[in-house]
CSV table of C-alpha atoms and ligand atoms in Angstrom, one decimal:
chain,number,residue,atom,x,y,z
A,1,MET,CA,-57.2,8.2,1.2
A,2,ALA,CA,-58.5,5.1,3.0
A,3,ALA,CA,-58.4,4.9,6.8
A,4,PRO,CA,-56.1,3.1,8.5
A,5,ALA,CA,-58.1,-0.2,10.3
A,6,ARG,CA,-57.7,0.5,13.8
A,7,ILE,CA,-55.9,3.7,15.4
A,8,ARG,CA,-57.4,6.2,17.9
A,9,THR,CA,-55.2,9.0,19.4
A,10,GLU,CA,-54.9,9.9,23.1
A,11,ALA,CA,-55.5,13.1,23.0
A,12,LEU,CA,-52.6,15.9,24.2
A,13,LEU,CA,-53.3,18.1,26.4
A,14,GLU,CA,-49.7,20.1,27.0
A,15,SER,CA,-49.0,23.2,24.4
A,16,PRO,CA,-46.2,21.5,22.2
A,17,LEU,CA,-45.5,24.7,20.2
A,18,ALA,CA,-44.6,26.6,23.7
A,19,ASP,CA,-42.3,23.4,24.9
A,20,PHE,CA,-40.5,24.1,21.4
A,21,ALA,CA,-40.3,27.4,22.1
A,22,ALA,CA,-38.8,27.4,25.3
A,23,ALA,CA,-36.2,24.6,24.4
A,24,VAL,CA,-35.2,26.8,21.8
A,25,ARG,CA,-34.8,29.9,23.7
A,26,GLU,CA,-32.6,27.5,26.6
A,27,GLY,CA,-30.5,26.1,23.8
A,28,LEU,CA,-29.5,29.0,22.1
A,29,THR,CA,-28.7,30.9,25.2
A,30,LYS,CA,-26.4,28.8,27.1
A,31,LEU,CA,-23.1,29.8,27.6
A,32,GLY,CA,-20.1,28.5,25.6
A,33,GLN,CA,-21.9,25.5,23.2
A,34,LYS,CA,-25.4,26.5,21.9
A,35,GLU,CA,-27.2,23.5,21.3
A,36,LEU,CA,-31.0,22.2,20.2
A,37,PRO,CA,-32.6,19.1,21.0
A,38,SER,CA,-32.4,16.5,18.3
A,39,ARG,CA,-36.0,15.3,19.2
A,40,TYR,CA,-36.8,18.0,17.0
A,41,LEU,CA,-35.2,16.9,13.9
A,42,TYR,CA,-38.3,14.6,13.3
A,43,ASP,CA,-41.0,17.1,12.1
A,44,GLU,CA,-42.6,15.6,8.8
A,45,VAL,CA,-39.9,17.2,6.5
A,46,GLY,CA,-37.6,15.8,9.2
A,47,SER,CA,-38.8,12.5,9.1
A,48,ALA,CA,-39.3,11.9,5.4
A,49,LEU,CA,-35.3,13.2,5.5
A,50,PHE,CA,-34.6,10.5,8.0
A,51,GLU,CA,-36.3,8.0,5.8
A,52,VAL,CA,-34.3,8.5,2.7
A,53,ILE,CA,-31.0,8.6,5.5
A,54,CYS,CA,-32.1,4.9,5.8
A,55,LEU,CA,-32.3,3.9,2.3
A,56,LEU,CA,-28.6,5.5,2.0
A,57,PRO,CA,-25.5,2.7,1.2
A,58,GLU,CA,-23.6,4.6,3.8
A,59,TYR,CA,-26.1,3.9,6.4
A,60,GLY,CA,-26.6,0.8,7.8
A,61,LEU,CA,-28.1,1.3,11.0
A,62,CYS,CA,-31.7,0.9,9.9
A,63,ARG,CA,-31.2,-1.9,8.0
A,64,ALA,CA,-29.2,-4.0,10.4
A,65,GLY,CA,-31.8,-3.4,12.9
A,66,GLU,CA,-34.5,-4.3,10.5
A,67,ARG,CA,-32.7,-7.8,9.6
A,68,LEU,CA,-32.1,-8.6,13.2
A,69,LEU,CA,-35.8,-8.4,14.2
A,70,GLU,CA,-36.5,-10.3,10.6
A,71,ARG,CA,-34.4,-13.1,11.7
A,72,HIS,CA,-35.1,-13.3,15.4
A,73,ALA,CA,-38.8,-12.2,15.7
A,74,GLU,CA,-39.8,-15.9,16.0
A,75,GLU,CA,-37.3,-16.5,18.7
A,76,ILE,CA,-38.0,-13.4,20.6
A,77,ALA,CA,-41.5,-14.5,20.5
A,78,ASP,CA,-41.2,-17.6,21.7
A,79,LEU,CA,-38.8,-16.1,24.9
A,80,LEU,CA,-41.8,-13.7,26.2
A,81,PRO,CA,-44.1,-14.6,28.5
A,82,LEU,CA,-47.7,-14.5,27.1
A,83,PRO,CA,-50.4,-12.7,26.8
A,84,VAL,CA,-48.4,-9.4,26.5
A,85,ALA,CA,-49.0,-6.0,25.0
A,86,VAL,CA,-46.8,-4.2,23.3
A,87,ALA,CA,-45.4,-0.7,24.0
A,88,GLU,CA,-43.1,1.7,21.6
A,89,LEU,CA,-41.2,4.0,22.2
A,90,GLY,CA,-40.9,6.2,19.3
A,91,SER,CA,-43.3,4.5,16.6
A,92,GLY,CA,-40.8,5.4,13.7
A,93,THR,CA,-42.8,4.0,10.6
A,94,GLY,CA,-43.4,1.0,12.0
A,95,THR,CA,-41.5,-1.3,9.3
A,96,LYS,CA,-38.9,-3.2,12.3
A,97,THR,CA,-41.8,-3.9,14.1
A,98,ARG,CA,-44.0,-5.4,11.7
A,99,TRP,CA,-41.6,-8.6,12.3
A,100,ILE,CA,-42.3,-8.7,16.3
A,101,LEU,CA,-45.9,-8.0,16.1
A,102,GLU,CA,-46.4,-10.8,13.6
A,103,ALA,CA,-44.5,-13.3,15.6
A,104,LEU,CA,-46.6,-12.4,18.7
A,105,ALA,CA,-50.0,-12.4,16.6
A,106,ARG,CA,-49.6,-15.8,15.3
A,107,ARG,CA,-49.7,-16.5,19.3
A,108,GLN,CA,-51.9,-14.4,20.6
A,109,PRO,CA,-54.0,-10.9,19.7
A,110,VAL,CA,-52.1,-8.5,20.4
A,111,ASN,CA,-53.1,-5.0,21.7
A,112,TYR,CA,-49.8,-2.5,20.2
A,113,PHE,CA,-49.3,1.1,21.7
A,114,PRO,CA,-46.9,3.3,19.9
A,115,ILE,CA,-45.7,6.2,21.8
A,116,ASP,CA,-44.6,9.2,20.1
A,117,ILE,CA,-44.5,13.4,20.2
A,118,SER,CA,-45.3,13.2,16.6
A,119,ARG,CA,-48.9,12.8,15.4
A,120,SER,CA,-47.8,12.4,12.1
A,121,ALA,CA,-45.4,9.2,12.8
A,122,LEU,CA,-48.0,7.8,14.5
A,123,TRP,CA,-50.6,8.4,11.7
A,124,ARG,CA,-47.9,6.8,9.3
A,125,CYS,CA,-47.4,3.9,12.1
A,126,SER,CA,-50.6,3.0,11.9
A,127,GLN,CA,-51.0,2.8,8.1
A,128,GLU,CA,-48.3,0.3,8.0
A,129,LEU,CA,-49.0,-1.6,11.0
A,130,GLY,CA,-53.1,-1.2,11.3
A,131,ARG,CA,-54.1,-4.0,8.8
A,132,ILE,CA,-52.3,-6.9,10.7
A,133,ASP,CA,-54.7,-9.5,11.5
A,134,SER,CA,-55.3,-9.7,15.5
A,135,VAL,CA,-53.6,-6.7,16.5
A,136,SER,CA,-55.2,-3.3,17.6
A,137,ILE,CA,-53.9,-0.3,17.6
A,138,VAL,CA,-53.8,2.8,20.3
A,139,GLY,CA,-51.1,5.6,19.6
A,140,PHE,CA,-50.2,7.5,22.3
A,141,GLU,CA,-49.3,11.5,21.3
A,142,ARG,CA,-46.8,11.8,24.6
A,143,GLU,CA,-43.7,11.9,25.5
A,144,TYR,CA,-42.1,8.6,26.1
A,145,LEU,CA,-41.9,8.2,29.9
A,146,ASP,CA,-45.8,9.9,30.0
A,147,GLY,CA,-47.1,7.3,27.2
A,148,LEU,CA,-45.3,4.4,29.0
A,149,VAL,CA,-46.9,5.4,32.4
A,150,SER,CA,-50.3,5.6,30.6
A,151,VAL,CA,-50.2,2.1,28.6
A,152,ALA,CA,-49.2,0.5,31.9
A,153,ALA,CA,-52.0,1.7,33.5
A,154,ARG,CA,-54.2,0.0,31.1
A,155,ARG,CA,-53.1,-3.4,31.0
A,156,VAL,CA,-55.4,-6.3,32.4
A,157,ASP,CA,-54.7,-8.5,34.7
A,158,GLY,CA,-51.7,-11.3,34.1
A,159,GLU,CA,-50.8,-9.6,31.2
A,160,HIS,CA,-47.4,-8.9,30.7
A,161,LEU,CA,-45.6,-5.8,28.3
A,162,LEU,CA,-42.8,-5.5,26.4
A,163,VAL,CA,-41.6,-2.1,25.7
A,164,LEU,CA,-39.8,-2.0,22.3
A,165,PHE,CA,-37.0,1.0,22.1
A,166,LEU,CA,-35.8,0.2,18.4
A,167,GLY,CA,-33.5,2.2,16.1
A,168,SER,CA,-30.7,3.1,18.9
A,169,THR,CA,-32.8,6.0,19.7
A,170,ILE,CA,-31.3,5.3,23.5
A,171,GLY,CA,-28.1,6.8,21.4
A,172,ASN,CA,-29.0,10.2,21.2
A,173,PHE,CA,-29.1,10.2,25.3
A,174,ASP,CA,-25.4,10.8,26.7
A,175,ARG,CA,-24.4,7.5,28.7
A,176,PRO,CA,-25.8,8.4,32.3
A,177,ALA,CA,-29.0,9.9,31.0
A,178,GLY,CA,-29.7,6.8,28.8
A,179,GLU,CA,-29.2,4.5,32.1
A,180,ALA,CA,-31.4,6.8,33.9
A,181,PHE,CA,-34.0,6.6,31.1
A,182,LEU,CA,-33.6,2.4,31.2
A,183,ARG,CA,-33.7,2.8,35.1
A,184,GLN,CA,-36.9,5.3,34.8
A,185,VAL,CA,-38.5,2.7,32.3
A,186,ARG,CA,-37.7,-0.2,34.9
A,187,GLY,CA,-40.1,1.9,37.5
A,188,ILE,CA,-42.9,1.8,35.4
A,189,LEU,CA,-42.6,-2.1,34.3
A,190,HIS,CA,-43.3,-5.2,36.9
A,191,PRO,CA,-40.7,-8.2,37.3
A,192,GLY,CA,-41.2,-10.5,34.0
A,193,ASP,CA,-41.8,-7.3,32.0
A,194,ALA,CA,-39.8,-6.9,28.9
A,195,LEU,CA,-37.5,-4.6,27.3
A,196,LEU,CA,-36.0,-5.0,23.4
A,197,LEU,CA,-33.2,-2.5,23.5
A,198,ALA,CA,-31.5,-1.5,20.0
A,199,THR,CA,-28.0,-0.1,20.1
A,200,ASP,CA,-25.7,0.9,17.4
A,201,LEU,CA,-21.9,-0.3,18.1
A,202,GLU,CA,-18.6,1.2,17.7
A,203,LYS,CA,-17.3,0.8,14.3
A,204,PRO,CA,-14.4,2.1,12.0
A,205,VAL,CA,-14.8,6.4,12.4
A,206,PRO,CA,-14.3,6.4,8.7
A,207,ASP,CA,-17.4,4.4,8.0
A,208,LEU,CA,-19.6,6.4,10.9
A,209,LEU,CA,-18.4,9.9,9.5
A,210,LEU,CA,-19.6,8.5,6.2
A,211,ALA,CA,-22.8,7.8,7.7
A,212,TYR,CA,-23.5,10.9,8.9
A,213,ASP,CA,-22.0,13.4,6.0
A,214,ASP,CA,-23.3,11.1,3.1
A,215,PRO,CA,-21.8,12.4,-0.2
A,216,ALA,CA,-25.6,13.3,-1.5
A,217,GLY,CA,-26.0,15.8,1.3
A,218,VAL,CA,-29.0,14.2,2.8
A,219,THR,CA,-27.9,13.9,6.4
A,220,ALA,CA,-27.1,17.6,5.7
A,221,ALA,CA,-30.4,18.8,4.5
A,222,PHE,CA,-31.9,16.5,7.7
A,223,ASN,CA,-29.7,18.7,10.1
A,224,ARG,CA,-30.6,21.9,8.4
A,225,ASN,CA,-34.1,21.2,8.1
A,226,LEU,CA,-34.3,21.8,12.0
A,227,LEU,CA,-33.4,25.8,11.2
A,228,ALA,CA,-35.8,25.6,8.8
A,229,ARG,CA,-38.6,24.1,11.3
A,230,ILE,CA,-38.0,27.0,13.4
A,231,ASN,CA,-38.2,29.6,11.1
A,232,ARG,CA,-41.4,28.3,10.3
A,233,ALA,CA,-42.8,27.1,13.9
A,234,LEU,CA,-41.8,29.9,15.6
A,235,ASP,CA,-41.4,33.2,13.4
A,236,ALA,CA,-37.6,32.8,13.1
A,237,ASP,CA,-35.4,34.3,10.1
A,238,PHE,CA,-32.2,32.0,10.2
A,239,ASP,CA,-30.5,31.8,6.8
A,240,LEU,CA,-30.2,28.2,5.9
A,241,ALA,CA,-27.1,29.5,3.3
A,242,LYS,CA,-25.2,30.5,6.1
A,243,PHE,CA,-25.0,27.3,7.9
A,244,VAL,CA,-23.1,24.2,6.9
A,245,HIS,CA,-23.3,20.4,7.9
A,246,ALA,CA,-20.7,19.4,10.1
A,247,VAL,CA,-20.1,16.1,11.7
A,248,ARG,CA,-17.6,14.6,14.4
A,249,TYR,CA,-16.5,12.2,16.1
A,250,ASP,CA,-15.3,12.6,19.7
A,251,ASP,CA,-13.0,9.4,20.7
A,252,VAL,CA,-13.6,9.3,24.4
A,253,GLU,CA,-17.4,10.0,24.6
A,254,ARG,CA,-17.5,7.2,21.8
A,255,ARG,CA,-20.2,9.3,20.0
A,256,ILE,CA,-20.9,11.1,16.6
A,257,GLU,CA,-21.5,14.9,16.9
A,258,MET,CA,-23.4,16.7,14.5
A,259,HIS,CA,-23.6,20.6,14.1
A,260,LEU,CA,-24.7,23.2,12.1
A,261,ARG,CA,-21.6,25.8,11.9
A,262,ALA,CA,-22.2,29.2,11.0
A,263,VAL,CA,-20.2,30.5,8.1
A,264,CYS,CA,-20.0,34.2,9.2
A,265,ASP,CA,-21.3,36.7,11.8
A,266,GLN,CA,-25.1,36.9,11.7
A,267,SER,CA,-27.7,37.4,14.6
A,268,VAL,CA,-31.0,35.8,14.4
A,269,HIS,CA,-34.3,36.9,15.6
A,270,VAL,CA,-36.8,34.1,17.0
A,271,ARG,CA,-40.0,36.1,17.4
A,272,ALA,CA,-42.1,33.5,19.0
A,273,ALA,CA,-39.8,33.1,21.7
A,274,SER,CA,-38.9,36.7,21.6
A,275,LEU,CA,-35.4,35.7,21.3
A,276,LYS,CA,-32.3,37.5,19.5
A,277,VAL,CA,-29.3,35.3,19.0
A,278,THR,CA,-25.9,36.2,17.7
A,279,LEU,CA,-23.8,33.7,16.4
A,280,GLN,CA,-20.0,34.1,15.3
A,281,ALA,CA,-18.4,32.8,11.9
A,282,GLY,CA,-17.0,29.4,13.1
A,283,GLU,CA,-19.5,28.9,16.3
A,284,THR,CA,-21.4,25.7,15.7
A,285,ILE,CA,-25.0,24.8,17.1
A,286,TRP,CA,-25.2,21.5,18.3
A,287,THR,CA,-27.9,19.4,16.9
A,288,GLU,CA,-27.4,15.6,18.0
A,289,SER,CA,-24.9,13.2,19.6
A,290,SER,CA,-25.6,9.0,18.2
A,291,HIS,CA,-23.4,6.8,21.0
A,292,LYS,CA,-22.1,3.9,19.6
A,293,TYR,CA,-22.0,1.1,22.1
A,294,ARG,CA,-20.2,-2.0,23.1
A,295,CYS,CA,-22.0,-5.7,23.9
A,296,ASP,CA,-21.0,-5.7,27.0
A,297,GLU,CA,-21.2,-2.1,27.7
A,298,VAL,CA,-25.0,-2.7,27.2
A,299,LEU,CA,-25.3,-6.0,28.7
A,300,GLY,CA,-24.2,-3.7,32.2
A,301,MET,CA,-26.3,-1.2,31.4
A,302,GLY,CA,-29.3,-3.4,31.7
A,303,GLU,CA,-27.9,-5.2,34.9
A,304,ARG,CA,-26.9,-1.9,36.7
A,305,THR,CA,-30.7,-0.6,35.8
A,306,GLY,CA,-32.8,-3.4,37.3
A,307,TYR,CA,-33.0,-5.7,34.2
A,308,ARG,CA,-31.5,-9.4,33.2
A,309,CYS,CA,-30.5,-10.0,30.1
A,310,ALA,CA,-32.1,-13.1,28.0
A,311,ALA,CA,-30.7,-12.9,24.9
A,312,GLN,CA,-28.7,-10.7,22.5
A,313,TRP,CA,-28.4,-10.7,18.7
A,314,THR,CA,-25.8,-8.7,16.5
A,315,ASP,CA,-25.6,-7.9,12.9
A,316,ALA,CA,-22.4,-9.3,11.1
A,317,GLU,CA,-22.8,-6.7,8.1
A,318,TRP,CA,-23.2,-3.1,10.0
A,319,PRO,CA,-22.2,-3.7,13.6
A,320,PHE,CA,-25.5,-3.9,15.7
A,321,ALA,CA,-27.3,-4.9,18.6
A,322,GLN,CA,-30.7,-5.9,19.8
A,323,SER,CA,-31.0,-6.9,23.3
A,324,LEU,CA,-33.6,-8.7,25.3
A,325,PHE,CA,-33.9,-7.8,28.9
A,326,PHE,CA,-36.5,-8.9,31.1
A,327,ALA,CA,-37.3,-6.7,34.4
A,328,GLU,CA,-36.2,-8.4,37.5
B,408,AVJ,C1,-32.8,7.8,14.7
B,408,AVJ,C2,-31.4,8.9,16.4
B,408,AVJ,C3,-30.8,6.3,15.3
B,408,AVJ,O1,-28.5,8.5,15.5
B,408,AVJ,O2,-28.1,7.7,13.8
B,408,AVJ,C4,-29.2,9.9,11.5
B,408,AVJ,C5,-30.9,9.4,13.5
B,408,AVJ,N1,-29.0,11.5,12.7
B,408,AVJ,N2,-28.5,10.5,10.8
B,408,AVJ,C6,-28.8,7.8,14.9
B,408,AVJ,C7,-29.8,10.2,12.5
B,408,AVJ,C8,-28.2,11.5,11.8
B,408,AVJ,C9,-30.5,8.3,13.6
B,408,AVJ,N3,-31.4,7.7,15.1
C-alpha cells in the first residue's frame, strides 16, 4: 500500500484501554439508566459501519453537510482572515473537509491538523486528503480540547485558526454540555479566529426514526458493535443475540436516543474491568443521543459562548445548518 504523502501523528501518552475500561465500568454501574459513551462506537468496524450509514437513503445527514460545504466552500474561504491554519475536531474520513481545504489552498499554503482519538480515522483522513497540493497534515491522536491546545500552540505569528466541527457531532452532547464545549473551544481561540459548526436541524419525527432505525439494519449493527468491541477489547462476554437496537425521539429534549435493549434477564462479565453486570429483560443501555436544533438556537449558543455569527447556510433537502462563527 502506498504511504500517504504527508502525515505525522503526535504521540499518545495516555492509556486508551484503561480509559475505556473505566468508562465502561462507570456507565454500566450507574443506578437507574445504564449507559455507554457514544464516542466508543467508532472503532474500525464502527467507523466503517458509520460510513455505510452515510450511504443509506434514509440517513441524509452526511450528504446534507457535504452538499453545503461543496456549495459554499469558496464563500467560506472568502470570509476568513488569511493566513489561516485549519484544525478539525474529529477527522472523520475527510470527504467534507476536502472542499474547504481546496478552496483555502487556492489562496495560501494550508497547515491542516485533524484531531481524533482514533488512529485509524486519522490514517484514513490523511490518505484521503494528504495529496492535495499546498496542504500539509499533522494528525493529533488526542481528545478534542487537548489536541486543540497543542494545535493552537503551534500557530505562527499572525496566523489565524479555523476550527472545523463538522458532521453535527455537537449533537451527541446534551445542550448544556454542548454550550460548555463551545465555551471551552473559545477559551483556546484568539479574537478573530473562526469556528465552522455543523448542526442537524429538527425535522419530522418519522423521518428521524427511519434515519436511526433503517430497514437494512445497518444502524442496528453499528449500535450492537459497541458490545462486540467491549467483548474484544475488554475480554467481556456480551451475547449480542440477547440485545436489540431501540430508538426513541424525546420531544422535550428534541433528541434521538439510541439504546440497546436486553431481551431477557442476563449477567455479563467484563473481565478487564473486573466487572459483573446484571440486566433485566427490557432494560436498556443508552448508547447515543443526537440532538436536533433550530437555526436561531444555534446562533444563540454561539452568542452566549463568545462568538458572533458571520453566516449560516442551510440545506433544503435535509434540514441541516453550517454556521460560521468568529471568536470575539
Ligand atoms: C456522527 C454523531 C452525527 O448523531 O447522527 C448515525 C452518529 N448514530 N446514526 C448522528 C449516528 C446513528 C451521528 N453523528
